């Protein structure tokens, strides 16, 4: 039983590390995107770009619900 508990704990730790890394990547992307946006203020998101960001958000929500 103790072995199973250790495996579960390890899995949770890995999930948390993965989640934090993903959040950091999202922040970096947002920073880069906001800098790019300041350079080109007239740029409007194309449908593909907009759908891409929406898809990323949906993936995040799905991950949260699974846990």
Short mmCIF file of N, CA and C in Angstrom, two decimals:
data_model
loop_
_atom_site.label_atom_id
_atom_site.label_comp_id
_atom_site.label_asym_id
_atom_site.label_seq_id
_atom_site.Cartn_x
_atom_site.Cartn_y
_atom_site.Cartn_z
N UNK A 1 0.84 -1.20 0.00
CA UNK A 1 0.00 0.00 0.00
C UNK A 1 0.87 1.25 0.00
N UNK A 2 1.94 1.20 0.78
CA UNK A 2 2.83 2.35 0.88
C UNK A 2 3.44 2.69 -0.49
N UNK A 3 3.78 1.66 -1.24
CA UNK A 3 4.37 1.84 -2.58
C UNK A 3 3.39 2.59 -3.48
N UNK A 4 2.14 2.17 -3.45
CA UNK A 4 1.11 2.80 -4.28
C UNK A 4 0.97 4.28 -3.91
N UNK A 5 1.01 4.55 -2.59
CA UNK A 5 0.89 5.93 -2.12
C UNK A 5 2.04 6.78 -2.66
N UNK A 6 3.24 6.22 -2.65
CA UNK A 6 4.43 6.94 -3.14
C UNK A 6 4.28 7.24 -4.63
N UNK A 7 3.75 6.27 -5.39
CA UNK A 7 3.55 6.48 -6.83
C UNK A 7 2.54 7.60 -7.07
N UNK A 8 1.47 7.59 -6.29
CA UNK A 8 0.43 8.62 -6.44
C UNK A 8 1.02 9.99 -6.14
N UNK A 9 1.78 10.05 -5.05
CA UNK A 9 2.41 11.31 -4.65
C UNK A 9 3.35 11.81 -5.75
N UNK A 10 4.14 10.90 -6.31
CA UNK A 10 5.08 11.27 -7.37
C UNK A 10 4.31 11.79 -8.60
N UNK A 11 3.21 11.13 -8.93
CA UNK A 11 2.39 11.55 -10.08
C UNK A 11 1.86 12.96 -9.86
N UNK A 12 1.40 13.23 -8.65
CA UNK A 12 0.86 14.55 -8.33
C UNK A 12 1.95 15.61 -8.45
N UNK A 13 3.14 15.29 -7.94
CA UNK A 13 4.27 16.24 -8.02
C UNK A 13 4.59 16.55 -9.48
N UNK A 14 4.62 15.52 -10.31
CA UNK A 14 4.92 15.71 -11.74
C UNK A 14 3.84 16.58 -12.39
N UNK A 15 2.58 16.32 -12.06
CA UNK A 15 1.48 17.12 -12.61
C UNK A 15 1.62 18.59 -12.23
N UNK A 16 1.95 18.83 -10.96
CA UNK A 16 2.11 20.21 -10.49
C UNK A 16 3.26 20.89 -11.22
N UNK A 17 4.39 20.18 -11.38
CA UNK A 17 5.54 20.75 -12.09
C UNK A 17 5.16 21.08 -13.53
N UNK A 18 4.44 20.16 -14.17
CA UNK A 18 4.01 20.36 -15.55
C UNK A 18 3.09 21.58 -15.65
N UNK A 19 2.15 21.67 -14.71
CA UNK A 19 1.20 22.78 -14.71
C UNK A 19 1.92 24.12 -14.54
N UNK A 20 2.87 24.17 -13.59
CA UNK A 20 3.61 25.42 -13.36
C UNK A 20 4.42 25.82 -14.58
N UNK A 21 5.05 24.83 -15.22
CA UNK A 21 5.84 25.12 -16.42
C UNK A 21 4.93 25.65 -17.52
N UNK A 22 3.74 25.05 -17.64
CA UNK A 22 2.79 25.48 -18.67
C UNK A 22 2.33 26.91 -18.39
N UNK A 23 2.05 27.21 -17.12
CA UNK A 23 1.63 28.57 -16.75
C UNK A 23 2.73 29.57 -17.08
N UNK A 24 3.98 29.19 -16.81
CA UNK A 24 5.12 30.07 -17.09
C UNK A 24 5.21 30.32 -18.60
N UNK A 25 5.03 29.26 -19.39
CA UNK A 25 5.07 29.40 -20.85
C UNK A 25 3.97 30.34 -21.33
N UNK A 26 2.78 30.19 -20.75
CA UNK A 26 1.65 31.05 -21.14
C UNK A 26 1.97 32.51 -20.83
N UNK A 27 2.55 32.76 -19.64
CA UNK A 27 2.92 34.13 -19.27
C UNK A 27 3.94 34.70 -20.25
N UNK A 28 4.96 33.89 -20.58
CA UNK A 28 5.99 34.35 -21.51
C UNK A 28 5.39 34.65 -22.88
N UNK A 29 4.49 33.78 -23.33
CA UNK A 29 3.83 34.00 -24.62
C UNK A 29 3.00 35.28 -24.59
N UNK A 30 2.28 35.48 -23.49
CA UNK A 30 1.45 36.68 -23.37
C UNK A 30 2.32 37.94 -23.39
N UNK A 31 3.46 37.89 -22.69
CA UNK A 31 4.37 39.04 -22.68
C UNK A 31 4.89 39.32 -24.08
N UNK A 32 5.33 38.26 -24.76
CA UNK A 32 5.86 38.42 -26.12
C UNK A 32 4.77 38.96 -27.04
N UNK A 33 3.56 38.43 -26.88
CA UNK A 33 2.45 38.85 -27.74
C UNK A 33 2.10 40.31 -27.48
N UNK A 34 2.09 40.72 -26.21
CA UNK A 34 1.74 42.11 -25.91
C UNK A 34 2.82 43.06 -26.44
N UNK A 35 4.10 42.63 -26.40
CA UNK A 35 5.17 43.46 -26.98
C UNK A 35 4.97 43.58 -28.49
N UNK A 36 4.65 42.45 -29.12
CA UNK A 36 4.43 42.43 -30.57
C UNK A 36 3.25 43.34 -30.92
N UNK A 37 2.21 43.28 -30.09
CA UNK A 37 1.00 44.06 -30.32
C UNK A 37 1.32 45.56 -30.26
N UNK A 38 2.21 45.95 -29.32
CA UNK A 38 2.59 47.36 -29.20
C UNK A 38 3.35 47.81 -30.45
N UNK A 39 4.14 46.90 -31.02
CA UNK A 39 4.89 47.23 -32.23
C UNK A 39 3.94 47.43 -33.42
N UNK A 40 2.89 46.60 -33.48
CA UNK A 40 1.93 46.67 -34.60
C UNK A 40 0.52 46.88 -34.05
N UNK A 41 0.20 48.08 -33.60
CA UNK A 41 -1.11 48.29 -32.97
C UNK A 41 -2.29 48.07 -33.91
N UNK A 42 -2.06 48.16 -35.24
CA UNK A 42 -3.16 48.01 -36.19
C UNK A 42 -3.49 46.56 -36.49
N UNK A 43 -2.67 45.64 -35.97
CA UNK A 43 -2.87 44.22 -36.30
C UNK A 43 -4.09 43.66 -35.58
N UNK A 44 -4.97 43.05 -36.35
CA UNK A 44 -6.15 42.39 -35.77
C UNK A 44 -5.92 40.89 -35.88
N UNK A 45 -6.33 40.16 -34.84
CA UNK A 45 -6.16 38.71 -34.87
C UNK A 45 -6.90 38.11 -36.06
N UNK A 46 -6.21 37.26 -36.79
CA UNK A 46 -6.90 36.53 -37.86
C UNK A 46 -7.75 35.46 -37.19
N UNK A 47 -8.68 34.88 -37.93
CA UNK A 47 -9.55 33.84 -37.37
C UNK A 47 -8.72 32.67 -36.84
N UNK A 48 -7.67 32.27 -37.56
CA UNK A 48 -6.84 31.15 -37.13
C UNK A 48 -6.14 31.45 -35.81
N UNK A 49 -5.58 32.65 -35.69
CA UNK A 49 -4.90 33.03 -34.45
C UNK A 49 -5.89 33.04 -33.29
N UNK A 50 -7.07 33.60 -33.54
CA UNK A 50 -8.08 33.69 -32.48
C UNK A 50 -8.51 32.29 -32.05
N UNK A 51 -8.77 31.41 -33.02
CA UNK A 51 -9.17 30.05 -32.70
C UNK A 51 -8.06 29.31 -31.97
N UNK A 52 -6.81 29.59 -32.33
CA UNK A 52 -5.68 28.96 -31.66
C UNK A 52 -5.64 29.32 -30.19
N UNK A 53 -5.84 30.60 -29.87
CA UNK A 53 -5.79 31.00 -28.46
C UNK A 53 -6.99 30.43 -27.71
N UNK A 54 -8.13 30.40 -28.37
CA UNK A 54 -9.31 29.84 -27.73
C UNK A 54 -9.10 28.34 -27.46
N UNK A 55 -8.50 27.64 -28.42
CA UNK A 55 -8.25 26.20 -28.27
C UNK A 55 -7.31 25.97 -27.08
N UNK A 56 -6.28 26.80 -26.92
CA UNK A 56 -5.35 26.66 -25.79
C UNK A 56 -6.10 26.83 -24.48
N UNK A 57 -7.00 27.80 -24.42
CA UNK A 57 -7.78 28.03 -23.20
C UNK A 57 -8.66 26.82 -22.90
N UNK A 58 -9.30 26.27 -23.95
CA UNK A 58 -10.14 25.09 -23.76
C UNK A 58 -9.33 23.92 -23.25
N UNK A 59 -8.11 23.74 -23.77
CA UNK A 59 -7.24 22.66 -23.31
C UNK A 59 -6.91 22.84 -21.84
N UNK A 60 -6.63 24.08 -21.42
CA UNK A 60 -6.33 24.37 -20.02
C UNK A 60 -7.53 24.00 -19.14
N UNK A 61 -8.73 24.41 -19.56
CA UNK A 61 -9.94 24.11 -18.79
C UNK A 61 -10.14 22.61 -18.69
N UNK A 62 -9.92 21.89 -19.78
CA UNK A 62 -10.10 20.44 -19.77
C UNK A 62 -9.11 19.80 -18.80
N UNK A 63 -7.87 20.26 -18.81
CA UNK A 63 -6.86 19.73 -17.88
C UNK A 63 -7.28 19.96 -16.44
N UNK A 64 -7.80 21.16 -16.16
CA UNK A 64 -8.21 21.47 -14.79
C UNK A 64 -9.35 20.56 -14.35
N UNK A 65 -10.31 20.32 -15.24
CA UNK A 65 -11.48 19.49 -14.89
C UNK A 65 -11.08 18.04 -14.65
N UNK A 66 -10.05 17.56 -15.38
CA UNK A 66 -9.61 16.17 -15.22
C UNK A 66 -9.05 15.92 -13.83
N UNK A 67 -8.44 16.95 -13.24
CA UNK A 67 -7.77 16.76 -11.94
C UNK A 67 -8.72 16.76 -10.78
#
